Amino acid sequence: MNDSAPTPAPRRARVRAPELIGRGGWLNTGGEEPTLADLRGKIVLLDFWTFCCINCLHVLDELRELEEKHRDTLVIVGVHSPKFVHEAEHQAVVDAVERYEVHHPVLDDPDLATWKQYAVRAWPTLVVIDPEGYVVAQHAGEGHANAIRTLVEELEAEHEAKGTLRRGDGPYVPPEPVATDLRFPGKAVLLESGNFLVSDTTRHQLVELAEDGETVVRRVGGPGEFREPQGLTVLPDGKVVVADTVHHALQLFDPATGAVERIAGTGTQWWQGSPTSGPALETDLSSPWDVAWWQGKVWIAMAGVHQLWTYDPRTRTVEVAAGTTNEGLVDGPAAEAWFAQPSGLAATPDRLWIADSETSALRWIDTEGVVHTAVGTGLFDFGHRDGDAGQALFQHPLGVTALPDGSVAVSDTYNHSLRRYDPATGEVTTLATDLREPSDAVLVGDDIVVVESARHRLTRLRLPEEAVRVEAVAHRTRREATEIAPGRLRLDVIFQAPAGQKLDERYGPSTRLLVSSTPPELLRAGEGTGTDLFRDLELNPEVTEGVLHVSAMAASCDDDPANEYPACHVHQQDWGVPVKVSDGGVARLPLILAGMDA
């Protein structure tokens, strides 16, 4: 440890942090409602998140070590800011806080009031407030844990010296644990024995249930063996591949012996620039959410990077099979397709069905490697509407199940429903309602057994002869559009390398910027990929609204000439910015990746 006096920090802009307000109130505080005045003397880290967002879940995991190490000086406050209508329900936020083991206070802000006060534009966004109540940094996306750790240590030293640091316990009060056989189960499969195997996500284990779907036969694993397991698929030899989501790995479970063996992934999350194929145990993965056996391989819904990968058990290799890592809905050849958190898979002989959760879409890939969309239009439209697939709507589906007649059942998670799509007629219907966050379903004879994740159980339904009539609703994501002036728009992605680091340019440019739009006609010029974190865009005067899709990446390394192998960090974020063209709009759009906009 260095006992010398800390280097004085550069003088920062003094921006007073707005108050924390949210109609849903506070969780994990024992009924108290802390204010920023109550938190004065502490370093406060606001984490703007929503529980559908895989990048937000990555950041929760990134922050755990920091939260534990600086528990007496740092207070992390999750500001839950919903994308989907279901995420604005208070009980859904309560469930998510338990499901993802959030061990800090959470403000439920269903109206995005605090989000607007802090001018946030992306999930996740992190804002650092110093012990005197001033905003000192903002970061969007993943990969900022090291920069924030450095800043926290700097703020501790600075405010300890000033006498403005207050040590001691923060406002976190853990909730009382609840006893149930399952806790937020994710996926299920039918074993050769007739029993069910369920991924018991929040308890980090697998649970085998008897044929009744209720009686516990055995439990397998725990936090050391699994970490929030999700998808399961049975191989031809009866063994089961498990998507070990937070371990970024695949595990192989043998029901006959109870043995568990890691077969793919290193335990480290995949980042841009990492290998996209290679020996399975030497290649990083990113939040595998579901798996399916199709065409002699295990297909992986790689939710963390918006792709499909495959694992070949013969060669013990993995590789990207579809998707570019860009988040959105684009069909076509597999290498050019865009996905958005694919979270459910179901195989039939001629197609692999995909529940593409963030676009509220049902999609499929054919045996020629071409991606198609059956239901869904993009990142911002969702709802519950039956009828012709071209206008039907889902809300963040997590599961899809092949039915014997060639149709599929969709676990329409945030609509609390089981839906059906029939390719023969192109129609969407509703099979059942009053489920609670269904995340998967298993066909058992004439019955379908649904994983009711937020009711912590399996629920057996008879496949109905007739559809349920449901009143149609349609929604758009509730963020207000940014008003921009017609003509030229300056896009600036703000990135300041963390203290003690510099941009990593040893192997060429260390930054990347990708810009596109929905509809594509919104942009006359400026779309495409480049290495500068700024871009002059030209808007089409005939298109008055749409969405700008911006993806930015920057790599920084420790700035120490004596260190031959400096530690490097990748910072990345995708923004979908709803925009409306108006004469009074802005001519500059700043998006903060890390730092402050001067």
PDB file of C-alpha atoms in Angstrom, residues 97-299:
ATOM      1  CA  VAL A  97     -34.575  -7.407  -6.999  1.00  0.00           C
ATOM      2  CA  GLU A  98     -34.789 -10.828  -5.356  1.00  0.00           C
ATOM      3  CA  ARG A  99     -34.301 -12.784  -8.582  1.00  0.00           C
ATOM      4  CA  TYR A 100     -31.010 -11.038  -9.393  1.00  0.00           C
ATOM      5  CA  GLU A 101     -29.784 -10.792  -5.778  1.00  0.00           C
ATOM      6  CA  VAL A 102     -29.599  -6.994  -5.664  1.00  0.00           C
ATOM      7  CA  HIS A 103     -27.999  -6.228  -2.299  1.00  0.00           C
ATOM      8  CA  HIS A 104     -28.464  -2.453  -2.198  1.00  0.00           C
ATOM      9  CA  PRO A 105     -31.362   0.023  -2.017  1.00  0.00           C
ATOM     10  CA  VAL A 106     -33.512   0.288  -5.141  1.00  0.00           C
ATOM     11  CA  LEU A 107     -35.733   3.215  -6.107  1.00  0.00           C
ATOM     12  CA  ASP A 108     -38.726   2.128  -8.199  1.00  0.00           C
ATOM     13  CA  ASP A 109     -39.175   4.939 -10.756  1.00  0.00           C
ATOM     14  CA  PRO A 110     -41.986   3.746 -13.090  1.00  0.00           C
ATOM     15  CA  ASP A 111     -42.514   7.208 -14.617  1.00  0.00           C
ATOM     16  CA  LEU A 112     -38.786   7.723 -15.390  1.00  0.00           C
ATOM     17  CA  ALA A 113     -38.825  10.874 -13.235  1.00  0.00           C
ATOM     18  CA  THR A 114     -35.282  10.502 -11.890  1.00  0.00           C
ATOM     19  CA  TRP A 115     -34.105   9.186 -15.283  1.00  0.00           C
ATOM     20  CA  LYS A 116     -35.234  12.491 -16.839  1.00  0.00           C
ATOM     21  CA  GLN A 117     -33.716  14.599 -14.032  1.00  0.00           C
ATOM     22  CA  TYR A 118     -30.311  13.040 -14.747  1.00  0.00           C
ATOM     23  CA  ALA A 119     -30.777  13.232 -18.569  1.00  0.00           C
ATOM     24  CA  VAL A 120     -30.104   9.493 -18.906  1.00  0.00           C
ATOM     25  CA  ARG A 121     -30.346   8.044 -22.427  1.00  0.00           C
ATOM     26  CA  ALA A 122     -29.363   4.406 -22.053  1.00  0.00           C
ATOM     27  CA  TRP A 123     -29.655   1.268 -19.947  1.00  0.00           C
ATOM     28  CA  PRO A 124     -27.447   0.799 -18.011  1.00  0.00           C
ATOM     29  CA  THR A 125     -26.090   4.191 -16.950  1.00  0.00           C
ATOM     30  CA  LEU A 126     -23.952   4.792 -13.859  1.00  0.00           C
ATOM     31  CA  VAL A 127     -23.715   8.197 -12.167  1.00  0.00           C
ATOM     32  CA  VAL A 128     -21.218   8.918  -9.364  1.00  0.00           C
ATOM     33  CA  ILE A 129     -22.115  11.515  -6.696  1.00  0.00           C
ATOM     34  CA  ASP A 130     -19.412  12.718  -4.299  1.00  0.00           C
ATOM     35  CA  PRO A 131     -19.892  13.002  -0.491  1.00  0.00           C
ATOM     36  CA  GLU A 132     -20.851  16.672  -0.856  1.00  0.00           C
ATOM     37  CA  GLY A 133     -23.725  15.864  -3.222  1.00  0.00           C
ATOM     38  CA  TYR A 134     -22.196  16.784  -6.604  1.00  0.00           C
ATOM     39  CA  VAL A 135     -22.237  14.663  -9.780  1.00  0.00           C
ATOM     40  CA  VAL A 136     -18.638  13.865 -10.720  1.00  0.00           C
ATOM     41  CA  ALA A 137     -18.905  11.171 -13.407  1.00  0.00           C
ATOM     42  CA  GLN A 138     -21.301   9.363 -15.706  1.00  0.00           C
ATOM     43  CA  HIS A 139     -20.791   6.066 -17.519  1.00  0.00           C
ATOM     44  CA  ALA A 140     -23.054   4.220 -19.950  1.00  0.00           C
ATOM     45  CA  GLY A 141     -22.875   0.517 -20.730  1.00  0.00           C
ATOM     46  CA  GLU A 142     -20.552  -2.178 -19.469  1.00  0.00           C
ATOM     47  CA  GLY A 143     -16.885  -2.414 -18.599  1.00  0.00           C
ATOM     48  CA  HIS A 144     -16.565   0.552 -16.226  1.00  0.00           C
ATOM     49  CA  ALA A 145     -16.042  -1.274 -12.916  1.00  0.00           C
ATOM     50  CA  ASN A 146     -12.289  -0.629 -12.828  1.00  0.00           C
ATOM     51  CA  ALA A 147     -12.702   3.070 -13.652  1.00  0.00           C
ATOM     52  CA  ILE A 148     -15.330   3.464 -10.946  1.00  0.00           C
ATOM     53  CA  ARG A 149     -13.165   1.622  -8.420  1.00  0.00           C
ATOM     54  CA  THR A 150     -10.311   4.039  -9.150  1.00  0.00           C
ATOM     55  CA  LEU A 151     -12.649   7.031  -8.813  1.00  0.00           C
ATOM     56  CA  VAL A 152     -14.127   5.731  -5.542  1.00  0.00           C
ATOM     57  CA  GLU A 153     -10.655   5.322  -4.043  1.00  0.00           C
ATOM     58  CA  GLU A 154      -9.729   8.816  -5.212  1.00  0.00           C
ATOM     59  CA  LEU A 155     -12.900  10.286  -3.693  1.00  0.00           C
ATOM     60  CA  GLU A 156     -12.315   8.417  -0.434  1.00  0.00           C
ATOM     61  CA  ALA A 157      -8.833   9.923  -0.098  1.00  0.00           C
ATOM     62  CA  GLU A 158      -9.958  13.399  -1.145  1.00  0.00           C
ATOM     63  CA  HIS A 159     -12.936  13.606   1.214  1.00  0.00           C
ATOM     64  CA  GLU A 160     -11.207  11.841   4.102  1.00  0.00           C
ATOM     65  CA  ALA A 161      -8.635  14.638   3.929  1.00  0.00           C
ATOM     66  CA  LYS A 162     -11.376  17.299   3.762  1.00  0.00           C
ATOM     67  CA  GLY A 163     -13.344  15.755   6.622  1.00  0.00           C
ATOM     68  CA  THR A 164     -16.409  15.290   4.417  1.00  0.00           C
ATOM     69  CA  LEU A 165     -16.370  11.467   4.268  1.00  0.00           C
ATOM     70  CA  ARG A 166     -18.720   9.563   6.594  1.00  0.00           C
ATOM     71  CA  ARG A 167     -17.935   5.906   7.220  1.00  0.00           C
ATOM     72  CA  GLY A 168     -20.381   3.324   8.515  1.00  0.00           C
ATOM     73  CA  ASP A 169     -23.368   1.308   7.409  1.00  0.00           C
ATOM     74  CA  GLY A 170     -25.535   2.501   4.541  1.00  0.00           C
ATOM     75  CA  PRO A 171     -29.333   2.285   4.258  1.00  0.00           C
ATOM     76  CA  TYR A 172     -29.481  -1.298   2.880  1.00  0.00           C
ATOM     77  CA  VAL A 173     -31.810  -3.664   4.774  1.00  0.00           C
ATOM     78  CA  PRO A 174     -32.125  -7.181   3.301  1.00  0.00           C
ATOM     79  CA  PRO A 175     -35.645  -8.566   2.843  1.00  0.00           C
ATOM     80  CA  GLU A 176     -36.844 -11.678   4.676  1.00  0.00           C
ATOM     81  CA  PRO A 177     -36.161 -14.913   2.740  1.00  0.00           C
ATOM     82  CA  VAL A 178     -39.165 -16.911   1.508  1.00  0.00           C
ATOM     83  CA  ALA A 179     -39.384 -20.714   1.586  1.00  0.00           C
ATOM     84  CA  THR A 180     -40.516 -22.388  -1.678  1.00  0.00           C
ATOM     85  CA  ASP A 181     -39.353 -25.530  -3.487  1.00  0.00           C
ATOM     86  CA  LEU A 182     -38.346 -23.472  -6.530  1.00  0.00           C
ATOM     87  CA  ARG A 183     -37.253 -19.820  -6.653  1.00  0.00           C
ATOM     88  CA  PHE A 184     -37.666 -18.031  -9.980  1.00  0.00           C
ATOM     89  CA  PRO A 185     -37.219 -21.162 -12.131  1.00  0.00           C
ATOM     90  CA  GLY A 186     -36.017 -20.394 -15.653  1.00  0.00           C
ATOM     91  CA  LYS A 187     -36.380 -23.362 -18.016  1.00  0.00           C
ATOM     92  CA  ALA A 188     -37.407 -27.037 -17.881  1.00  0.00           C
ATOM     93  CA  VAL A 189     -36.991 -30.243 -19.888  1.00  0.00           C
ATOM     94  CA  LEU A 190     -38.530 -33.696 -19.740  1.00  0.00           C
ATOM     95  CA  LEU A 191     -36.023 -36.435 -18.844  1.00  0.00           C
ATOM     96  CA  GLU A 192     -36.137 -39.990 -20.223  1.00  0.00           C
ATOM     97  CA  SER A 193     -37.481 -41.113 -16.821  1.00  0.00           C
ATOM     98  CA  GLY A 194     -40.571 -38.935 -17.236  1.00  0.00           C
ATOM     99  CA  ASN A 195     -39.361 -36.560 -14.527  1.00  0.00           C
ATOM    100  CA  PHE A 196     -38.777 -32.849 -15.090  1.00  0.00           C
ATOM    101  CA  LEU A 197     -35.419 -31.119 -14.776  1.00  0.00           C
ATOM    102  CA  VAL A 198     -35.763 -27.428 -13.899  1.00  0.00           C
ATOM    103  CA  SER A 199     -33.159 -24.669 -13.744  1.00  0.00           C
ATOM    104  CA  ASP A 200     -33.797 -23.109 -10.312  1.00  0.00           C
ATOM    105  CA  THR A 201     -32.211 -19.838 -11.269  1.00  0.00           C
ATOM    106  CA  THR A 202     -32.078 -17.757  -8.094  1.00  0.00           C
ATOM    107  CA  ARG A 203     -30.868 -20.695  -5.969  1.00  0.00           C
ATOM    108  CA  HIS A 204     -28.157 -21.506  -8.560  1.00  0.00           C
ATOM    109  CA  GLN A 205     -29.085 -25.167  -8.932  1.00  0.00           C
ATOM    110  CA  LEU A 206     -30.973 -27.750 -10.945  1.00  0.00           C
ATOM    111  CA  VAL A 207     -34.024 -29.410  -9.403  1.00  0.00           C
ATOM    112  CA  GLU A 208     -35.427 -32.748 -10.560  1.00  0.00           C
ATOM    113  CA  LEU A 209     -39.176 -33.000 -10.019  1.00  0.00           C
ATOM    114  CA  ALA A 210     -41.308 -36.130 -10.244  1.00  0.00           C
ATOM    115  CA  GLU A 211     -43.871 -36.616 -13.023  1.00  0.00           C
ATOM    116  CA  ASP A 212     -46.424 -34.584 -11.030  1.00  0.00           C
ATOM    117  CA  GLY A 213     -44.215 -31.506 -11.522  1.00  0.00           C
ATOM    118  CA  GLU A 214     -44.250 -30.809  -7.771  1.00  0.00           C
ATOM    119  CA  THR A 215     -42.429 -33.489  -5.768  1.00  0.00           C
ATOM    120  CA  VAL A 216     -38.688 -32.793  -5.399  1.00  0.00           C
ATOM    121  CA  VAL A 217     -36.601 -35.850  -6.315  1.00  0.00           C
ATOM    122  CA  ARG A 218     -33.156 -34.256  -5.946  1.00  0.00           C
ATOM    123  CA  ARG A 219     -31.250 -30.994  -6.128  1.00  0.00           C
ATOM    124  CA  VAL A 220     -28.030 -30.621  -8.103  1.00  0.00           C
ATOM    125  CA  GLY A 221     -25.311 -28.015  -7.639  1.00  0.00           C
ATOM    126  CA  GLY A 222     -25.356 -24.632  -5.948  1.00  0.00           C
ATOM    127  CA  PRO A 223     -23.540 -21.293  -6.297  1.00  0.00           C
ATOM    128  CA  GLY A 224     -20.153 -22.998  -6.760  1.00  0.00           C
ATOM    129  CA  GLU A 225     -21.349 -25.238  -9.569  1.00  0.00           C
ATOM    130  CA  PHE A 226     -23.948 -23.012 -11.295  1.00  0.00           C
ATOM    131  CA  ARG A 227     -24.682 -19.285 -11.327  1.00  0.00           C
ATOM    132  CA  GLU A 228     -28.212 -18.354 -12.425  1.00  0.00           C
ATOM    133  CA  PRO A 229     -28.617 -21.328 -14.792  1.00  0.00           C
ATOM    134  CA  GLN A 230     -31.286 -20.959 -17.486  1.00  0.00           C
ATOM    135  CA  GLY A 231     -31.643 -23.080 -20.631  1.00  0.00           C
ATOM    136  CA  LEU A 232     -31.576 -26.889 -20.781  1.00  0.00           C
ATOM    137  CA  THR A 233     -31.532 -29.343 -23.680  1.00  0.00           C
ATOM    138  CA  VAL A 234     -31.422 -33.141 -23.684  1.00  0.00           C
ATOM    139  CA  LEU A 235     -28.804 -34.712 -25.966  1.00  0.00           C
ATOM    140  CA  PRO A 236     -29.455 -37.952 -27.890  1.00  0.00           C
ATOM    141  CA  ASP A 237     -27.538 -39.886 -25.188  1.00  0.00           C
ATOM    142  CA  GLY A 238     -29.794 -38.586 -22.405  1.00  0.00           C
ATOM    143  CA  LYS A 239     -27.322 -36.132 -20.908  1.00  0.00           C
ATOM    144  CA  VAL A 240     -28.400 -32.523 -20.445  1.00  0.00           C
ATOM    145  CA  VAL A 241     -26.585 -29.366 -21.549  1.00  0.00           C
ATOM    146  CA  VAL A 242     -27.146 -26.449 -19.165  1.00  0.00           C
ATOM    147  CA  ALA A 243     -26.775 -22.763 -20.065  1.00  0.00           C
ATOM    148  CA  ASP A 244     -24.876 -21.567 -16.985  1.00  0.00           C
ATOM    149  CA  THR A 245     -25.720 -17.955 -17.640  1.00  0.00           C
ATOM    150  CA  VAL A 246     -23.733 -15.857 -15.169  1.00  0.00           C
ATOM    151  CA  HIS A 247     -20.753 -18.229 -15.320  1.00  0.00           C
ATOM    152  CA  HIS A 248     -20.761 -17.571 -19.129  1.00  0.00           C
ATOM    153  CA  ALA A 249     -20.447 -21.308 -19.679  1.00  0.00           C
ATOM    154  CA  LEU A 250     -22.159 -24.529 -20.750  1.00  0.00           C
ATOM    155  CA  GLN A 251     -22.285 -27.426 -18.293  1.00  0.00           C
ATOM    156  CA  LEU A 252     -23.048 -31.067 -19.025  1.00  0.00           C
ATOM    157  CA  PHE A 253     -25.245 -32.864 -16.464  1.00  0.00           C
ATOM    158  CA  ASP A 254     -25.541 -36.662 -16.449  1.00  0.00           C
ATOM    159  CA  PRO A 255     -28.887 -37.660 -14.848  1.00  0.00           C
ATOM    160  CA  ALA A 256     -27.639 -41.241 -14.418  1.00  0.00           C
ATOM    161  CA  THR A 257     -24.632 -40.352 -12.244  1.00  0.00           C
ATOM    162  CA  GLY A 258     -25.394 -36.791 -11.101  1.00  0.00           C
ATOM    163  CA  ALA A 259     -22.033 -35.618 -12.471  1.00  0.00           C
ATOM    164  CA  VAL A 260     -21.630 -32.053 -13.742  1.00  0.00           C
ATOM    165  CA  GLU A 261     -18.855 -31.080 -16.161  1.00  0.00           C
ATOM    166  CA  ARG A 262     -18.105 -27.754 -17.854  1.00  0.00           C
ATOM    167  CA  ILE A 263     -17.942 -28.258 -21.612  1.00  0.00           C
ATOM    168  CA  ALA A 264     -17.728 -24.704 -22.989  1.00  0.00           C
ATOM    169  CA  GLY A 265     -16.720 -21.240 -21.837  1.00  0.00           C
ATOM    170  CA  THR A 266     -13.864 -20.007 -19.672  1.00  0.00           C
ATOM    171  CA  GLY A 267     -15.918 -18.319 -16.952  1.00  0.00           C
ATOM    172  CA  THR A 268     -14.930 -14.937 -18.399  1.00  0.00           C
ATOM    173  CA  GLN A 269     -17.418 -12.810 -20.324  1.00  0.00           C
ATOM    174  CA  TRP A 270     -16.849 -12.394 -24.091  1.00  0.00           C
ATOM    175  CA  TRP A 271     -15.913  -8.849 -25.190  1.00  0.00           C
ATOM    176  CA  GLN A 272     -15.542  -7.263 -28.613  1.00  0.00           C
ATOM    177  CA  GLY A 273     -12.249  -8.432 -30.094  1.00  0.00           C
ATOM    178  CA  SER A 274     -12.326 -11.831 -28.369  1.00  0.00           C
ATOM    179  CA  PRO A 275     -12.212 -14.975 -30.541  1.00  0.00           C
ATOM    180  CA  THR A 276     -15.551 -15.952 -32.098  1.00  0.00           C
ATOM    181  CA  SER A 277     -14.639 -19.599 -32.568  1.00  0.00           C
ATOM    182  CA  GLY A 278     -12.208 -22.153 -31.193  1.00  0.00           C
ATOM    183  CA  PRO A 279     -11.781 -24.889 -28.603  1.00  0.00           C
ATOM    184  CA  ALA A 280     -14.890 -24.721 -26.442  1.00  0.00           C
ATOM    185  CA  LEU A 281     -13.110 -24.614 -23.082  1.00  0.00           C
ATOM    186  CA  GLU A 282     -10.736 -21.876 -24.267  1.00  0.00           C
ATOM    187  CA  THR A 283     -13.324 -19.516 -25.815  1.00  0.00           C
ATOM    188  CA  ASP A 284     -15.245 -16.888 -23.847  1.00  0.00           C
ATOM    189  CA  LEU A 285     -19.052 -16.841 -23.961  1.00  0.00           C
ATOM    190  CA  SER A 286     -21.518 -14.125 -22.888  1.00  0.00           C
ATOM    191  CA  SER A 287     -24.671 -14.916 -20.906  1.00  0.00           C
ATOM    192  CA  PRO A 288     -25.903 -18.031 -22.718  1.00  0.00           C
ATOM    193  CA  TRP A 289     -29.668 -18.032 -21.984  1.00  0.00           C
ATOM    194  CA  ASP A 290     -31.002 -21.094 -23.780  1.00  0.00           C
ATOM    195  CA  VAL A 291     -29.748 -24.146 -25.675  1.00  0.00           C
ATOM    196  CA  ALA A 292     -31.275 -26.529 -28.217  1.00  0.00           C
ATOM    197  CA  TRP A 293     -30.108 -29.667 -30.023  1.00  0.00           C
ATOM    198  CA  TRP A 294     -30.473 -29.076 -33.792  1.00  0.00           C
ATOM    199  CA  GLN A 295     -28.667 -30.467 -36.841  1.00  0.00           C
ATOM    200  CA  GLY A 296     -26.136 -32.394 -34.770  1.00  0.00           C
ATOM    201  CA  LYS A 297     -25.020 -29.431 -32.656  1.00  0.00           C
ATOM    202  CA  VAL A 298     -26.008 -27.565 -29.521  1.00  0.00           C
ATOM    203  CA  TRP A 299     -27.335 -24.151 -30.550  1.00  0.00           C
TER     204      TRP A 299
END
